[in-house]
PDB file of N, CA and C in Angstrom:
ATOM      1  N   MET O  85       0.495  -1.071   0.120  1.00  0.00           N
ATOM      2  CA  MET O  85      -0.243  -0.087  -0.247  1.00  0.00           C
ATOM      3  C   MET O  85       1.163   1.186  -0.672  1.00  0.00           C
ATOM      4  N   LYS O  86       0.154   2.192  -0.738  1.00  0.00           N
ATOM      5  CA  LYS O  86       1.300   3.875  -0.639  1.00  0.00           C
ATOM      6  C   LYS O  86       0.631   4.525  -0.032  1.00  0.00           C
ATOM      7  N   THR O  87       0.826   5.559   0.462  1.00  0.00           N
ATOM      8  CA  THR O  87       0.095   6.501   1.489  1.00  0.00           C
ATOM      9  C   THR O  87       1.184   7.826   1.134  1.00  0.00           C
ATOM     10  N   ILE O  88      -0.544   9.093   0.226  1.00  0.00           N
ATOM     11  CA  ILE O  88       0.146   9.897   0.298  1.00  0.00           C
ATOM     12  C   ILE O  88      -0.381  11.149   0.713  1.00  0.00           C
ATOM     13  N   GLN O  89       0.437  12.254   1.373  1.00  0.00           N
ATOM     14  CA  GLN O  89      -0.118  12.886   2.306  1.00  0.00           C
ATOM     15  C   GLN O  89      -0.565  14.522   1.871  1.00  0.00           C
ATOM     16  N   LEU O  90      -1.242  15.132   1.618  1.00  0.00           N
ATOM     17  CA  LEU O  90      -1.437  16.969   1.226  1.00  0.00           C
ATOM     18  C   LEU O  90      -2.322  17.722   2.168  1.00  0.00           C
ATOM     19  N   LYS O  91      -2.101  18.602   1.791  1.00  0.00           N
ATOM     20  CA  LYS O  91      -2.249  19.513   2.024  1.00  0.00           C
ATOM     21  C   LYS O  91      -3.512  20.175   1.630  1.00  0.00           C
ATOM     22  N   THR O  92      -4.779  20.707   2.587  1.00  0.00           N
ATOM     23  CA  THR O  92      -5.547  21.115   1.439  1.00  0.00           C
ATOM     24  C   THR O  92      -6.544  22.372   2.315  1.00  0.00           C
ATOM     25  N   ASN O  93      -7.592  22.602   1.511  1.00  0.00           N
ATOM     26  CA  ASN O  93      -8.713  23.681   2.144  1.00  0.00           C
ATOM     27  C   ASN O  93     -10.404  22.856   2.436  1.00  0.00           C
ATOM     28  N   ILE O  94     -10.034  22.099   2.818  1.00  0.00           N
ATOM     29  CA  ILE O  94     -10.949  20.884   3.031  1.00  0.00           C
ATOM     30  C   ILE O  94     -11.159  21.120   4.743  1.00  0.00           C
ATOM     31  N   HIS O  95     -11.998  22.462   5.072  1.00  0.00           N
ATOM     32  CA  HIS O  95     -11.887  22.732   6.640  1.00  0.00           C
ATOM     33  C   HIS O  95     -13.085  21.971   7.298  1.00  0.00           C
ATOM     34  N   CYS O  96     -14.264  21.696   6.802  1.00  0.00           N
ATOM     35  CA  CYS O  96     -14.764  21.442   7.836  1.00  0.00           C
ATOM     36  C   CYS O  96     -15.825  19.483   7.431  1.00  0.00           C
ATOM     37  N   SER O  97     -16.873  19.182   8.355  1.00  0.00           N
ATOM     38  CA  SER O  97     -17.268  18.173   7.653  1.00  0.00           C
ATOM     39  C   SER O  97     -18.299  18.349   6.688  1.00  0.00           C
ATOM     40  N   GLY O  98     -18.542  19.780   6.621  1.00  0.00           N
ATOM     41  CA  GLY O  98     -19.925  19.912   4.993  1.00  0.00           C
ATOM     42  C   GLY O  98     -18.582  19.863   3.981  1.00  0.00           C
ATOM     43  N   CYS O  99     -17.519  20.391   4.095  1.00  0.00           N
ATOM     44  CA  CYS O  99     -16.288  19.808   2.662  1.00  0.00           C
ATOM     45  C   CYS O  99     -15.886  18.539   2.952  1.00  0.00           C
ATOM     46  N   VAL O 100     -16.264  17.660   3.639  1.00  0.00           N
ATOM     47  CA  VAL O 100     -16.180  16.573   3.300  1.00  0.00           C
ATOM     48  C   VAL O 100     -16.818  15.497   3.011  1.00  0.00           C
ATOM     49  N   GLU O 101     -17.734  16.071   3.150  1.00  0.00           N
ATOM     50  CA  GLU O 101     -19.044  15.244   2.299  1.00  0.00           C
ATOM     51  C   GLU O 101     -18.905  16.303   0.937  1.00  0.00           C
ATOM     52  N   LYS O 102     -18.680  17.413   0.426  1.00  0.00           N
ATOM     53  CA  LYS O 102     -18.600  17.782  -0.975  1.00  0.00           C
ATOM     54  C   LYS O 102     -16.969  16.751  -1.421  1.00  0.00           C
ATOM     55  N   VAL O 103     -16.049  16.262  -0.910  1.00  0.00           N
ATOM     56  CA  VAL O 103     -15.403  15.656  -1.544  1.00  0.00           C
ATOM     57  C   VAL O 103     -15.500  14.059  -1.567  1.00  0.00           C
ATOM     58  N   THR O 104     -16.480  13.539  -0.832  1.00  0.00           N
ATOM     59  CA  THR O 104     -16.608  11.894  -0.206  1.00  0.00           C
ATOM     60  C   THR O 104     -16.791  10.723  -1.389  1.00  0.00           C
ATOM     61  N   PRO O 105     -17.536  11.943  -2.692  1.00  0.00           N
ATOM     62  CA  PRO O 105     -18.399  11.165  -3.762  1.00  0.00           C
ATOM     63  C   PRO O 105     -16.794  10.995  -4.647  1.00  0.00           C
ATOM     64  N   SER O 106     -16.286  12.150  -4.794  1.00  0.00           N
ATOM     65  CA  SER O 106     -15.221  12.192  -5.464  1.00  0.00           C
ATOM     66  C   SER O 106     -14.164  10.734  -5.231  1.00  0.00           C
ATOM     67  N   LEU O 107     -13.781  11.228  -4.033  1.00  0.00           N
ATOM     68  CA  LEU O 107     -12.540  10.384  -3.058  1.00  0.00           C
ATOM     69  C   LEU O 107     -13.055   8.434  -3.426  1.00  0.00           C
ATOM     70  N   ASN O 108     -13.766   8.596  -2.875  1.00  0.00           N
ATOM     71  CA  ASN O 108     -14.994   7.203  -3.196  1.00  0.00           C
ATOM     72  C   ASN O 108     -14.555   6.283  -3.911  1.00  0.00           C
ATOM     73  N   GLU O 109     -14.846   7.034  -4.848  1.00  0.00           N
ATOM     74  CA  GLU O 109     -14.917   6.692  -6.076  1.00  0.00           C
ATOM     75  C   GLU O 109     -13.527   6.497  -6.820  1.00  0.00           C
ATOM     76  N   THR O 110     -12.543   7.314  -6.699  1.00  0.00           N
ATOM     77  CA  THR O 110     -11.394   6.615  -7.083  1.00  0.00           C
ATOM     78  C   THR O 110     -10.506   5.960  -6.212  1.00  0.00           C
ATOM     79  N   PHE O 111     -10.584   6.230  -4.787  1.00  0.00           N
ATOM     80  CA  PHE O 111      -9.105   5.340  -3.951  1.00  0.00           C
ATOM     81  C   PHE O 111     -10.544   4.256  -2.830  1.00  0.00           C
ATOM     82  N   GLY O 112     -11.590   3.989  -3.237  1.00  0.00           N
ATOM     83  CA  GLY O 112     -12.147   3.517  -2.128  1.00  0.00           C
ATOM     84  C   GLY O 112     -12.498   4.254  -0.924  1.00  0.00           C
ATOM     85  N   GLU O 113     -14.047   3.612  -0.191  1.00  0.00           N
ATOM     86  CA  GLU O 113     -14.337   4.566   0.795  1.00  0.00           C
ATOM     87  C   GLU O 113     -13.735   4.101   1.875  1.00  0.00           C
ATOM     88  N   ALA O 114     -12.507   3.223   2.702  1.00  0.00           N
ATOM     89  CA  ALA O 114     -11.930   3.090   3.581  1.00  0.00           C
ATOM     90  C   ALA O 114     -10.525   3.684   3.444  1.00  0.00           C
ATOM     91  N   ASN O 115     -10.312   4.176   2.406  1.00  0.00           N
ATOM     92  CA  ASN O 115      -8.788   4.500   2.017  1.00  0.00           C
ATOM     93  C   ASN O 115      -8.384   5.845   2.151  1.00  0.00           C
ATOM     94  N   TRP O 116      -9.202   6.480   2.481  1.00  0.00           N
ATOM     95  CA  TRP O 116      -9.071   7.643   2.759  1.00  0.00           C
ATOM     96  C   TRP O 116      -9.349   9.091   4.067  1.00  0.00           C
ATOM     97  N   LYS O 117      -8.352   9.846   4.312  1.00  0.00           N
ATOM     98  CA  LYS O 117      -9.037  10.336   5.495  1.00  0.00           C
ATOM     99  C   LYS O 117      -8.743  11.885   5.391  1.00  0.00           C
ATOM    100  N   VAL O 118      -9.586  12.741   6.028  1.00  0.00           N
ATOM    101  CA  VAL O 118      -8.826  14.273   6.089  1.00  0.00           C
ATOM    102  C   VAL O 118      -8.606  14.797   7.684  1.00  0.00           C
ATOM    103  N   ASP O 119      -7.838  15.079   7.878  1.00  0.00           N
ATOM    104  CA  ASP O 119      -7.554  15.835   9.420  1.00  0.00           C
ATOM    105  C   ASP O 119      -8.082  16.888   9.266  1.00  0.00           C
ATOM    106  N   THR O 120      -9.347  17.076  10.188  1.00  0.00           N
ATOM    107  CA  THR O 120      -9.694  18.883   9.722  1.00  0.00           C
ATOM    108  C   THR O 120      -9.278  19.467  10.967  1.00  0.00           C
ATOM    109  N   ALA O 121      -8.991  18.896  12.236  1.00  0.00           N
ATOM    110  CA  ALA O 121      -8.358  19.259  13.198  1.00  0.00           C
ATOM    111  C   ALA O 121      -6.785  19.873  13.152  1.00  0.00           C
ATOM    112  N   ASP O 122      -5.999  19.348  12.256  1.00  0.00           N
ATOM    113  CA  ASP O 122      -5.132  19.742  11.784  1.00  0.00           C
ATOM    114  C   ASP O 122      -4.779  21.453  11.074  1.00  0.00           C
ATOM    115  N   PRO O 123      -4.099  21.731  11.347  1.00  0.00           N
ATOM    116  CA  PRO O 123      -4.111  23.533  10.570  1.00  0.00           C
ATOM    117  C   PRO O 123      -3.793  23.371   9.178  1.00  0.00           C
ATOM    118  N   LYS O 124      -3.598  22.264   8.905  1.00  0.00           N
ATOM    119  CA  LYS O 124      -2.893  22.018   7.157  1.00  0.00           C
ATOM    120  C   LYS O 124      -3.534  21.213   6.351  1.00  0.00           C
ATOM    121  N   LYS O 125      -5.037  21.030   7.769  1.00  0.00           N
ATOM    122  CA  LYS O 125      -5.911  19.934   6.644  1.00  0.00           C
ATOM    123  C   LYS O 125      -5.599  18.500   6.055  1.00  0.00           C
ATOM    124  N   ILE O 126      -5.155  18.064   6.477  1.00  0.00           N
ATOM    125  CA  ILE O 126      -4.024  17.117   5.850  1.00  0.00           C
ATOM    126  C   ILE O 126      -4.885  15.564   5.340  1.00  0.00           C
ATOM    127  N   LEU O 127      -5.001  15.310   3.776  1.00  0.00           N
ATOM    128  CA  LEU O 127      -5.410  14.546   3.386  1.00  0.00           C
ATOM    129  C   LEU O 127      -4.732  13.357   3.129  1.00  0.00           C
ATOM    130  N   THR O 128      -5.238  12.338   4.216  1.00  0.00           N
ATOM    131  CA  THR O 128      -4.214  10.993   4.138  1.00  0.00           C
ATOM    132  C   THR O 128      -4.841   9.990   2.653  1.00  0.00           C
ATOM    133  N   VAL O 129      -4.134   9.543   1.605  1.00  0.00           N
ATOM    134  CA  VAL O 129      -4.961   8.270   1.186  1.00  0.00           C
ATOM    135  C   VAL O 129      -3.875   7.420   1.400  1.00  0.00           C
ATOM    136  N   THR O 130      -4.228   6.203   1.395  1.00  0.00           N
ATOM    137  CA  THR O 130      -3.704   4.964   1.553  1.00  0.00           C
ATOM    138  C   THR O 130      -4.358   3.828   0.703  1.00  0.00           C
ATOM    139  N   ALA O 131      -4.059   3.649  -0.436  1.00  0.00           N
ATOM    140  CA  ALA O 131      -4.295   2.492  -1.485  1.00  0.00           C
ATOM    141  C   ALA O 131      -3.154   2.435  -2.521  1.00  0.00           C
ATOM    142  N   GLY O 132      -3.176   1.155  -3.231  1.00  0.00           N
ATOM    143  CA  GLY O 132      -2.417   0.340  -4.064  1.00  0.00           C
ATOM    144  C   GLY O 132      -2.168   1.491  -5.423  1.00  0.00           C
ATOM    145  N   ASN O 133      -2.887   2.376  -5.508  1.00  0.00           N
ATOM    146  CA  ASN O 133      -3.433   2.380  -6.961  1.00  0.00           C
ATOM    147  C   ASN O 133      -2.866   4.358  -7.125  1.00  0.00           C
ATOM    148  N   ALA O 134      -3.016   4.404  -5.018  1.00  0.00           N
ATOM    149  CA  ALA O 134      -2.876   6.006  -5.187  1.00  0.00           C
ATOM    150  C   ALA O 134      -1.548   6.746  -5.767  1.00  0.00           C
ATOM    151  N   ASP O 135      -2.131   7.875  -6.171  1.00  0.00           N
ATOM    152  CA  ASP O 135      -0.656   8.728  -7.737  1.00  0.00           C
ATOM    153  C   ASP O 135      -1.036  10.013  -6.833  1.00  0.00           C
ATOM    154  N   GLU O 136       0.075  10.818  -6.808  1.00  0.00           N
ATOM    155  CA  GLU O 136      -0.439  11.916  -6.021  1.00  0.00           C
ATOM    156  C   GLU O 136      -0.914  13.040  -7.372  1.00  0.00           C
ATOM    157  N   LYS O 137      -0.622  13.070  -8.285  1.00  0.00           N
ATOM    158  CA  LYS O 137      -1.467  13.574  -9.551  1.00  0.00           C
ATOM    159  C   LYS O 137      -3.192  13.390  -9.163  1.00  0.00           C
ATOM    160  N   ASP O 138      -3.075  11.988  -9.047  1.00  0.00           N
ATOM    161  CA  ASP O 138      -4.761  11.630  -8.847  1.00  0.00           C
ATOM    162  C   ASP O 138      -5.963  11.736  -7.411  1.00  0.00           C
ATOM    163  N   VAL O 139      -4.850  11.674  -6.619  1.00  0.00           N
ATOM    164  CA  VAL O 139      -5.434  12.493  -5.667  1.00  0.00           C
ATOM    165  C   VAL O 139      -6.037  14.236  -5.427  1.00  0.00           C
ATOM    166  N   ILE O 140      -4.989  14.685  -6.143  1.00  0.00           N
ATOM    167  CA  ILE O 140      -4.764  16.670  -6.778  1.00  0.00           C
ATOM    168  C   ILE O 140      -6.253  16.354  -7.553  1.00  0.00           C
ATOM    169  N   ALA O 141      -6.736  16.201  -8.725  1.00  0.00           N
ATOM    170  CA  ALA O 141      -7.177  15.986  -9.855  1.00  0.00           C
ATOM    171  C   ALA O 141      -8.862  15.019  -8.894  1.00  0.00           C
ATOM    172  N   ALA O 142      -9.025  14.459  -8.146  1.00  0.00           N
ATOM    173  CA  ALA O 142      -9.775  13.961  -7.505  1.00  0.00           C
ATOM    174  C   ALA O 142     -10.850  14.996  -6.621  1.00  0.00           C
ATOM    175  N   VAL O 143      -9.817  15.754  -5.820  1.00  0.00           N
ATOM    176  CA  VAL O 143     -10.139  17.138  -4.805  1.00  0.00           C
ATOM    177  C   VAL O 143     -10.985  17.779  -5.758  1.00  0.00           C
ATOM    178  N   GLU O 144      -9.621  18.067  -6.726  1.00  0.00           N
ATOM    179  CA  GLU O 144      -9.885  19.240  -6.751  1.00  0.00           C
ATOM    180  C   GLU O 144     -11.286  19.247  -8.276  1.00  0.00           C
ATOM    181  N   LYS O 145     -11.933  18.103  -8.313  1.00  0.00           N
ATOM    182  CA  LYS O 145     -12.966  17.597  -9.088  1.00  0.00           C
ATOM    183  C   LYS O 145     -13.879  18.181  -8.151  1.00  0.00           C
ATOM    184  N   ALA O 146     -13.584  18.120  -6.888  1.00  0.00           N
ATOM    185  CA  ALA O 146     -14.985  18.291  -6.543  1.00  0.00           C
ATOM    186  C   ALA O 146     -14.817  20.161  -5.833  1.00  0.00           C
ATOM    187  N   GLY O 147     -14.204  20.470  -6.166  1.00  0.00           N
ATOM    188  CA  GLY O 147     -13.801  22.208  -6.105  1.00  0.00           C
ATOM    189  C   GLY O 147     -13.031  22.791  -4.685  1.00  0.00           C
ATOM    190  N   TYR O 148     -12.370  21.550  -4.640  1.00  0.00           N
ATOM    191  CA  TYR O 148     -10.724  21.799  -3.593  1.00  0.00           C
ATOM    192  C   TYR O 148      -9.725  21.627  -3.895  1.00  0.00           C
ATOM    193  N   LYS O 149      -9.090  22.387  -3.122  1.00  0.00           N
ATOM    194  CA  LYS O 149      -7.343  22.518  -3.965  1.00  0.00           C
ATOM    195  C   LYS O 149      -6.580  21.416  -2.652  1.00  0.00           C
ATOM    196  N   ALA O 150      -5.699  20.665  -3.334  1.00  0.00           N
ATOM    197  CA  ALA O 150      -5.164  19.540  -2.587  1.00  0.00           C
ATOM    198  C   ALA O 150      -2.982  19.960  -2.768  1.00  0.00           C
ATOM    199  N   GLU O 151      -2.159  20.260  -2.159  1.00  0.00           N
ATOM    200  CA  GLU O 151      -1.155  20.095  -2.950  1.00  0.00           C
ATOM    201  C   GLU O 151       0.141  19.836  -1.374  1.00  0.00           C
ATOM    202  N   LYS O 152       1.355  19.823  -2.064  1.00  0.00           N
ATOM    203  CA  LYS O 152       2.455  18.846  -1.000  1.00  0.00           C
ATOM    204  C   LYS O 152       2.683  19.761  -0.233  1.00  0.00           C
ATOM    205  N   LEU O 153       2.864  18.657   1.115  1.00  0.00           N
ATOM    206  CA  LEU O 153       3.243  19.148   2.290  1.00  0.00           C
ATOM    207  C   LEU O 153       4.757  20.109   2.403  1.00  0.00           C
ATOM    208  N   ASN O 154       4.566  21.047   2.838  1.00  0.00           N
ATOM    209  CA  ASN O 154       6.034  21.937   3.041  1.00  0.00           C
ATOM    210  C   ASN O 154       7.044  21.260   4.433  1.00  0.00           C
TER     211      ASN O 154
END
């Protein structure tokens, strides 16, 4: 399994609801989570088919942004 972590602008449970269909479709329901308590709003994706570009595209499809952690 590959794990990818990205900084996002997914701030709350409402935002998580909006990205859920896109991320579930791309990576599977149990293969991702967003830590909205972290100031950087870290999205963690753990999946065999995880690719950083695909994660960013799935987040952007839902109207949010994701970028590499600094």
